[in-house]
XYZ file of C-alpha atoms in Angstrom:
576
model
C 70.511 112.801 159.530
C 69.674 108.910 159.401
C 69.684 106.108 161.837
C 70.851 102.550 161.420
C 70.925 99.465 163.729
C 71.617 95.800 163.468
C 70.129 92.865 165.609
C 71.397 89.380 165.617
C 68.291 87.336 165.759
C 69.957 84.018 166.581
C 69.795 84.672 170.365
C 67.735 86.868 172.827
C 68.269 90.600 172.785
C 69.696 91.064 176.210
C 70.849 94.739 175.869
C 69.939 97.728 173.871
C 71.246 97.385 170.255
C 73.798 99.992 169.102
C 72.043 102.686 167.284
C 74.253 104.501 164.672
C 73.440 108.019 163.589
C 74.850 109.556 160.510
C 76.675 112.863 160.640
C 74.754 115.672 162.195
C 73.255 118.444 160.110
C 72.324 121.966 161.019
C 68.593 121.485 160.976
C 67.518 118.058 162.324
C 67.106 117.574 166.155
C 68.192 114.530 167.983
C 66.532 114.233 171.417
C 67.730 111.649 173.941
C 65.160 111.012 176.629
C 66.276 108.921 179.650
C 63.520 106.846 181.261
C 63.281 104.777 184.459
C 63.172 101.642 182.463
C 65.159 102.666 179.357
C 65.432 105.479 176.916
C 63.975 107.054 173.622
C 65.607 108.793 170.630
C 63.506 111.282 168.752
C 65.109 112.183 165.358
C 63.902 114.772 162.954
C 61.588 117.758 163.520
C 58.930 116.982 166.205
C 56.327 119.747 166.593
C 55.164 119.667 170.148
C 51.841 121.107 171.319
C 53.612 123.159 173.910
C 57.009 123.989 175.423
C 56.584 121.536 178.196
C 58.219 118.553 176.403
C 58.554 116.484 179.609
C 54.722 115.864 179.744
C 54.931 114.159 176.330
C 58.153 112.310 177.151
C 56.388 110.749 180.063
C 53.874 109.326 177.545
C 56.765 107.230 175.971
C 57.838 106.027 179.421
C 54.340 104.666 179.908
C 54.611 102.830 176.588
C 51.758 104.685 175.015
C 53.455 105.238 171.699
C 50.343 105.793 169.668
C 49.244 108.591 172.060
C 52.591 110.308 171.652
C 52.546 110.105 167.875
C 49.007 111.561 167.730
C 50.004 114.307 170.196
C 53.440 115.357 168.625
C 53.242 116.464 164.935
C 55.894 117.081 162.571
C 58.069 114.554 160.623
C 60.384 112.483 162.764
C 61.497 108.971 163.787
C 60.921 107.489 167.244
C 63.128 104.684 168.708
C 62.514 103.429 172.146
C 64.162 100.810 174.296
C 62.613 99.328 177.396
C 65.307 97.673 179.529
C 62.925 95.720 181.744
C 61.081 94.108 178.846
C 64.172 93.863 176.546
C 61.867 95.460 173.844
C 62.759 97.662 171.021
C 60.065 99.894 169.458
C 60.635 101.969 166.236
C 58.204 104.132 164.403
C 57.842 107.161 162.028
C 55.449 110.097 162.799
C 51.827 109.906 161.922
C 50.934 108.272 158.590
C 54.662 107.238 158.096
C 55.346 110.110 155.691
C 58.984 109.282 156.428
C 59.438 105.574 155.672
C 61.215 103.212 158.087
C 63.062 100.457 156.089
C 64.032 97.012 157.419
C 65.738 93.809 156.211
C 64.869 90.602 158.096
C 66.766 87.496 157.154
C 67.190 84.123 159.228
C 69.606 85.547 161.775
C 69.775 89.234 160.957
C 67.502 92.264 161.360
C 68.654 95.602 160.140
C 66.557 98.768 160.470
C 67.165 102.271 159.098
C 65.608 105.476 157.854
C 67.731 105.072 154.695
C 67.065 102.626 151.909
C 70.703 103.279 150.738
C 72.190 102.267 154.140
C 70.352 98.929 154.041
C 71.694 98.341 150.492
C 75.114 98.526 151.685
C 74.723 95.316 153.672
C 77.201 92.752 152.805
C 76.497 89.003 152.231
C 72.958 89.687 151.003
C 71.918 88.365 147.621
C 69.768 91.236 146.237
C 66.861 90.383 144.008
C 64.311 92.780 142.576
C 60.742 92.629 143.838
C 58.907 92.045 140.600
C 55.539 92.784 142.115
C 56.803 96.227 143.188
C 57.334 97.090 139.478
C 53.735 95.927 138.636
C 52.327 98.002 141.432
C 54.266 101.107 140.351
C 53.215 100.676 136.768
C 49.457 100.591 137.868
C 49.391 103.043 140.679
C 52.588 105.162 140.344
C 53.906 103.787 143.667
C 53.806 100.545 145.624
C 50.489 99.886 147.123
C 51.689 98.982 150.645
C 55.227 98.086 151.929
C 57.235 96.908 148.964
C 60.449 98.359 147.774
C 62.460 97.729 144.565
C 64.334 94.962 146.418
C 62.525 92.022 147.682
C 64.768 91.687 150.867
C 63.771 95.297 151.969
C 60.368 96.416 153.136
C 58.903 99.437 154.900
C 57.123 99.463 158.185
C 53.332 99.451 157.518
C 51.706 102.785 157.907
C 50.532 103.756 161.448
C 52.300 100.726 162.837
C 55.181 100.230 165.281
C 57.989 97.941 164.564
C 58.382 95.843 167.667
C 61.418 93.476 168.429
C 61.170 91.353 171.582
C 62.698 87.977 170.890
C 61.062 88.177 167.405
C 59.917 90.823 164.938
C 56.291 92.000 164.967
C 54.230 95.057 164.026
C 51.516 96.645 166.080
C 48.992 99.155 164.775
C 48.991 102.381 166.803
C 46.193 104.285 165.108
C 43.053 103.418 163.069
C 42.084 106.597 161.204
C 38.570 105.296 160.725
C 38.087 105.326 164.473
C 37.834 109.101 164.144
C 34.989 108.984 161.625
C 31.496 109.827 162.925
C 28.082 108.617 161.906
C 26.531 112.128 161.982
C 29.065 114.810 161.384
C 28.100 118.325 162.237
C 26.984 120.279 159.052
C 29.921 122.225 157.607
C 27.928 125.547 157.706
C 27.761 125.222 161.502
C 31.451 124.221 161.794
C 33.141 127.085 160.115
C 34.080 129.337 162.999
C 35.188 126.426 165.215
C 37.307 124.905 162.460
C 38.897 128.175 161.401
C 39.835 128.925 165.078
C 41.101 125.250 165.478
C 43.306 125.475 162.319
C 44.840 128.753 163.382
C 45.438 127.384 166.852
C 47.170 124.348 165.531
C 49.073 125.987 162.766
C 50.700 128.414 165.133
C 52.922 125.605 166.585
C 54.202 124.781 163.085
C 55.423 128.265 162.277
C 59.129 128.598 163.122
C 60.545 131.353 165.291
C 63.586 131.518 163.050
C 63.225 133.080 159.547
C 61.887 130.485 157.083
C 60.528 130.038 153.623
C 56.844 129.409 152.718
C 55.315 127.891 149.524
C 53.062 130.413 147.783
C 51.037 129.430 144.660
C 48.005 130.604 142.840
C 45.938 128.433 144.997
C 44.481 128.516 148.717
C 46.509 126.052 150.757
C 49.786 127.860 150.901
C 48.409 131.335 151.512
C 46.298 129.972 154.266
C 49.317 128.671 156.108
C 51.235 131.914 155.489
C 48.348 133.991 156.858
C 49.007 132.501 160.299
C 52.658 133.497 160.044
C 51.729 136.983 159.189
C 49.346 137.169 162.139
C 52.304 136.095 164.381
C 54.505 138.653 162.722
C 57.128 136.079 161.794
C 59.907 136.667 159.334
C 59.647 134.681 156.071
C 59.943 134.802 152.250
C 58.011 132.823 149.801
C 58.764 130.704 146.703
C 57.020 128.908 143.859
C 58.067 127.248 140.714
C 56.834 127.261 137.088
C 57.306 129.048 133.778
C 57.166 132.799 133.669
C 53.639 132.734 132.381
C 52.439 130.249 135.000
C 49.724 131.410 137.431
C 51.753 129.860 140.103
C 54.526 132.407 139.413
C 52.408 135.371 138.267
C 49.993 135.434 141.199
C 52.600 135.082 143.940
C 54.506 137.867 142.392
C 51.363 140.017 142.469
C 50.729 139.120 146.038
C 54.284 139.918 146.993
C 54.103 143.413 145.518
C 50.773 144.053 147.156
C 51.721 142.738 150.623
C 55.393 143.605 150.705
C 56.673 140.108 150.824
C 59.915 138.809 149.294
C 59.035 136.263 146.713
C 61.648 134.090 145.037
C 60.314 132.293 141.937
C 62.037 129.264 140.533
C 61.647 129.893 136.823
C 61.577 126.604 134.866
C 62.588 127.902 131.458
C 64.847 126.695 128.561
C 68.016 127.382 130.609
C 66.664 125.130 133.413
C 65.826 122.484 130.811
C 69.263 122.466 129.149
C 71.436 122.993 132.174
C 69.622 121.743 135.339
C 66.831 119.374 134.773
C 68.581 116.096 134.115
C 71.102 116.303 136.922
C 68.617 117.532 139.558
C 66.039 114.880 138.350
C 68.546 112.037 138.930
C 69.356 113.489 142.311
C 65.645 113.643 143.358
C 65.042 110.170 142.004
C 68.098 108.617 143.849
C 67.583 110.526 147.143
C 63.939 109.514 147.219
C 65.069 105.854 146.834
C 63.131 105.370 143.643
C 59.726 106.621 144.948
C 60.052 110.039 143.184
C 60.260 110.582 139.496
C 62.787 112.515 137.476
C 59.800 114.967 136.489
C 60.185 116.297 140.126
C 63.485 117.606 139.540
C 62.650 121.123 140.545
C 62.275 119.969 144.177
C 65.976 119.213 144.375
C 66.869 122.207 142.225
C 65.047 124.477 144.708
C 66.966 122.954 147.610
C 70.229 123.983 145.817
C 69.116 127.547 144.900
C 66.141 129.431 146.536
C 66.017 127.245 149.620
C 69.775 126.806 150.081
C 70.123 129.013 153.186
C 66.918 128.221 155.049
C 66.277 125.680 157.786
C 62.512 125.451 157.362
C 59.931 125.259 154.758
C 56.164 125.715 155.611
C 53.810 124.405 153.007
C 50.077 124.003 152.284
C 50.592 120.283 151.596
C 47.755 117.888 152.485
C 45.159 120.723 152.825
C 43.110 120.226 149.709
C 43.507 116.418 150.017
C 41.953 116.370 153.528
C 39.076 118.812 152.906
C 37.941 118.343 149.407
C 36.888 115.091 147.789
C 39.370 113.594 145.491
C 37.924 112.972 141.915
C 40.496 113.338 139.182
C 43.003 110.584 138.376
C 46.586 111.821 138.223
C 49.957 111.271 139.629
C 48.607 111.082 143.119
C 45.685 108.676 142.430
C 45.539 106.538 139.342
C 42.330 105.737 137.652
C 42.841 102.031 138.603
C 43.193 102.984 142.295
C 39.840 104.670 142.182
C 38.364 101.552 140.622
C 39.504 99.525 143.579
C 37.003 101.061 145.848
C 34.016 100.578 143.499
C 33.729 96.914 144.313
C 34.841 95.355 140.935
C 34.787 91.643 140.824
C 38.092 89.830 140.358
C 37.692 89.083 136.728
C 36.673 92.709 135.947
C 39.657 94.092 137.877
C 42.017 91.662 136.174
C 40.816 92.928 132.813
C 41.503 96.468 133.960
C 44.943 95.635 134.987
C 45.928 93.919 131.780
C 44.352 96.800 129.715
C 46.226 99.454 131.824
C 48.781 101.608 129.855
C 51.382 101.083 132.516
C 51.691 97.372 132.176
C 52.871 97.803 128.637
C 56.090 98.864 130.000
C 56.667 95.668 131.746
C 57.805 92.268 130.707
C 54.567 90.338 129.730
C 55.999 87.268 131.798
C 56.307 89.531 134.874
C 52.633 90.647 134.483
C 51.494 87.036 134.069
C 53.508 85.907 137.168
C 52.385 88.642 139.634
C 48.905 89.682 138.611
C 47.234 87.124 140.821
C 49.368 87.587 143.884
C 48.689 91.326 143.425
C 44.914 90.652 143.200
C 45.095 88.480 146.316
C 46.657 91.336 148.222
C 44.193 93.784 146.943
C 41.184 91.735 147.918
C 42.703 90.768 151.232
C 43.175 94.577 151.993
C 39.693 95.510 150.857
C 38.078 92.624 152.865
C 39.809 93.926 155.995
C 38.372 97.425 155.721
C 35.300 98.129 157.826
C 32.387 96.751 155.790
C 29.794 99.296 156.816
C 31.771 102.292 155.445
C 30.886 103.846 152.168
C 33.253 103.741 149.196
C 34.551 107.247 149.902
C 35.224 106.574 153.592
C 37.087 103.372 152.642
C 39.081 105.221 150.035
C 40.099 107.941 152.499
C 41.591 105.222 154.776
C 43.930 104.432 151.999
C 44.393 108.004 151.163
C 45.483 108.886 154.649
C 47.547 105.853 155.314
C 49.157 105.151 151.992
C 48.675 107.907 149.376
C 49.980 110.692 151.565
C 53.261 108.819 152.289
C 53.715 107.566 148.748
C 52.999 110.916 147.074
C 54.180 113.459 149.563
C 56.806 111.269 151.078
C 59.421 111.344 148.375
C 59.400 115.168 148.356
C 59.673 115.469 152.180
C 62.323 112.525 152.287
C 64.497 114.454 149.940
C 63.956 117.865 151.564
C 64.697 116.561 155.097
C 68.214 115.957 154.062
C 68.588 119.787 153.740
C 65.795 121.458 155.737
C 62.669 120.813 157.939
C 59.385 120.655 155.996
C 56.484 121.708 158.215
C 52.834 121.134 156.959
C 50.231 122.697 159.287
C 47.235 120.925 157.643
C 48.669 117.539 158.977
C 48.081 118.523 162.560
C 46.397 115.470 163.817
C 44.377 117.470 166.392
C 43.034 119.494 163.388
C 42.227 116.337 161.488
C 40.564 114.852 164.490
C 38.145 117.836 164.857
C 37.673 118.186 161.094
C 36.472 114.498 160.897
C 33.712 115.456 163.248
C 32.296 117.787 160.642
C 30.850 117.627 157.166
C 33.772 119.727 156.039
C 36.020 116.673 155.709
C 36.407 115.187 152.235
C 35.626 111.780 153.910
C 31.943 112.553 154.022
C 31.524 113.616 150.359
C 30.145 111.375 147.633
C 32.761 109.091 146.098
C 34.539 111.112 143.508
C 32.113 114.109 144.066
C 31.963 115.975 140.710
C 29.547 118.860 141.557
C 31.790 122.085 142.053
C 29.106 123.536 144.277
C 29.336 120.502 146.570
C 33.051 120.732 146.683
C 33.524 124.428 147.312
C 32.812 124.317 151.104
C 36.578 123.692 151.705
C 37.426 127.030 150.100
C 34.853 128.626 152.283
C 36.952 127.554 155.299
C 40.127 128.971 153.823
C 38.338 132.340 153.411
C 37.172 132.246 157.042
C 40.715 131.637 158.155
C 42.031 134.503 156.032
C 39.380 136.730 157.420
C 40.775 136.159 160.928
C 44.519 136.196 160.101
C 45.148 138.337 157.005
C 42.017 140.211 155.846
C 44.042 142.043 153.165
C 44.559 138.699 151.403
C 40.874 138.309 150.764
C 40.987 140.563 147.742
C 44.103 139.033 146.179
C 43.196 136.785 143.192
C 43.285 133.028 143.017
C 44.316 131.024 139.972
C 40.842 129.953 139.437
C 39.670 133.415 138.376
C 37.942 134.628 141.566
C 38.947 136.118 145.006
C 38.737 134.651 148.463
C 36.333 137.387 149.488
C 33.699 135.941 147.195
C 33.180 133.026 149.588
C 32.136 135.441 152.241
C 29.437 137.468 150.473
C 25.879 136.620 149.298
C 26.804 137.527 145.681
C 29.928 135.387 145.859
C 28.608 132.151 144.391
C 27.551 133.919 141.123
C 31.086 135.410 140.870
C 32.664 132.011 141.558
C 30.400 130.245 139.056
C 31.493 132.873 136.516
C 35.263 132.165 137.174
C 34.518 128.442 137.048
C 32.734 128.850 133.603
C 35.587 130.949 132.197
C 38.118 128.282 133.346
C 36.018 125.551 131.630
C 35.799 127.571 128.400
C 39.496 127.953 128.443
C 39.801 124.218 128.683
C 42.161 124.362 131.655
C 42.036 120.717 132.929
C 42.906 120.071 136.496
C 46.146 118.159 136.757
C 47.238 118.889 133.090
C 50.907 118.364 132.402
C 52.669 121.784 132.255
C 54.583 122.709 129.113
C 57.974 122.860 130.879
C 57.558 119.234 131.905
C 57.064 118.230 128.270
C 60.123 120.275 127.273
C 62.223 118.619 129.979
C 61.269 115.155 128.835
C 61.979 115.896 125.223
C 65.431 117.485 126.025
C 66.291 114.419 128.122
C 65.458 111.692 125.448
C 69.095 111.161 124.348
C 70.007 110.414 128.016
C 66.946 108.323 128.617
C 67.598 106.173 125.603
C 71.002 105.168 127.095
C 69.348 103.455 130.073
C 69.835 99.718 130.285
C 66.518 97.948 130.536
C 66.420 94.564 132.371
C 64.483 92.421 130.025
C 63.102 90.206 132.959
C 61.385 93.319 134.350
C 60.725 95.768 131.434
C 59.580 95.569 127.798
C 62.551 97.173 125.901
C 60.582 97.086 122.627
C 57.692 99.094 124.115
C 60.172 101.616 125.563
C 61.776 101.964 122.149
C 58.386 102.891 120.680
C 57.827 105.479 123.345
C 61.133 107.140 122.723
C 60.039 107.872 119.095
C 57.196 110.406 119.881
C 54.622 107.958 121.441
C 55.563 109.237 124.946
C 53.851 112.433 124.305
C 50.452 110.677 124.283
C 51.255 108.855 127.655
C 53.677 111.163 129.350
C 52.619 110.527 132.881
C 53.177 106.692 132.617
C 56.303 107.199 130.506
C 57.926 109.484 133.215
C 56.890 107.065 135.871
C 58.169 103.946 134.171
C 61.487 105.423 132.858
C 62.120 106.674 136.410
C 61.514 103.091 137.538
C 63.902 101.778 134.991
C 66.682 104.288 135.854
C 66.480 103.536 139.484
C 66.504 99.805 138.933
C 69.636 100.096 136.702
C 71.330 102.048 139.532
C 70.693 99.477 142.270
C 71.231 96.355 140.139
C 74.166 94.770 138.368
C 74.043 97.325 135.732
C 76.404 100.206 135.495
C 74.958 103.675 134.765
C 76.640 107.043 135.368
C 74.118 109.664 136.546
C 76.734 112.525 136.080
């Protein structure tokens, strides 16, 4: 379900604007709350701390929107009208995982949860936002609020859109306000954090039967363990090739624990019959933020997740607890470089040398590199100067990376089900940030595995309380959760780590099925019209002939950008 509203800016806003909601679905909630001086709409899947919703609705009546957003977790949109002030306030939930789009012209303001609904606006001369494409080439997503069209932007992260005679934005939360100078050592925080996570995660676990993601890692099984403690009904799913650890380990766990597991096997049949169509659906339904390589997310919605209203995941867990260090689709190498205080000339050289810029028109890069540098240094200069590189990086991680990386997945999924992510409980994050367990307090790009493993110790302490039987079930890293609870455990963990290194299993390595999917799609990809004012057709042509294999991450990113641009521009392209 989406919302859409138009405001005529030529005169004062004397009454509440008409808010149009799209056709109701069977999973979203739409709460209407009447206040003394107006009303609120809450659309999506708010996760309240208790059953007493009136207490939290009164916070809205008092105009304390940030307090409400910090107290009520989940993924939702908030729309509030104050009749006395003639004021409209619109926001997304914490960190703007779900974007709010707006179009502001001389006499017209249109706001929606859907980029597509804004694109249907008549009498607007649409033009591509060229800097958006430069940012996507460098970072895999826009740095801040840009979209593929210059006329449409997103509301800044952790901000309210406010309209009262004119359009403005008001920040409701500074995540750095929750940093502390002297965090409690993680060894003294384990019990409290384990109990806090369990307490907060319980409210995310649906009463109705649901699906949970289960892989070879720690995050998903930690969330699932809370559901097991609560004796809730669920099945699990994962995706990958038949030999993938994210398929083999969950199947082993399901046999041992008596859980129904539904693997999504990404084999040759999937590649030939399902990848292309589902990749195009994911790309278009995420409004260009997702890439076709994530086709399996949409395919899952049409198959194993077809009949469920809720999906519980371990998303955000590792990112919050462990220091980020490896460049990949979530954080590019250039993004890491921004927080290492490069001078402007040095950063300019890094941008020009980036593999991603080769996909763009050289004229576009020349035109927009300096405006981009201006925005980057303006952003960096406004970060608290006393903070370390890692603490500044984590501000960007919380406020931008989470929405840009996880947002497309959740944006697409919310069209079919409710995604719940217990690790994104703001109360849990608030408590975590008071301890040395938080990745915020690590060294920037911490590379010592023994300085990074404390997050996994927390997971083991949670499992000990909720599902002790899971402590002896293997992880994809070659060791068991119980090893984090025994004196001899570090030796066994080191052995597993060494074996993994010897097998040359690189974190973030591109899986074989992804390579096969790209190769099988080349005939379709070569049909895509490339706008020469944005892209470099000659370089794309080189990539189509084998070179893409040495640069697959950038290739998939920029071919997805070209596909979506062709769909929303004057070009005609059939996605069937």
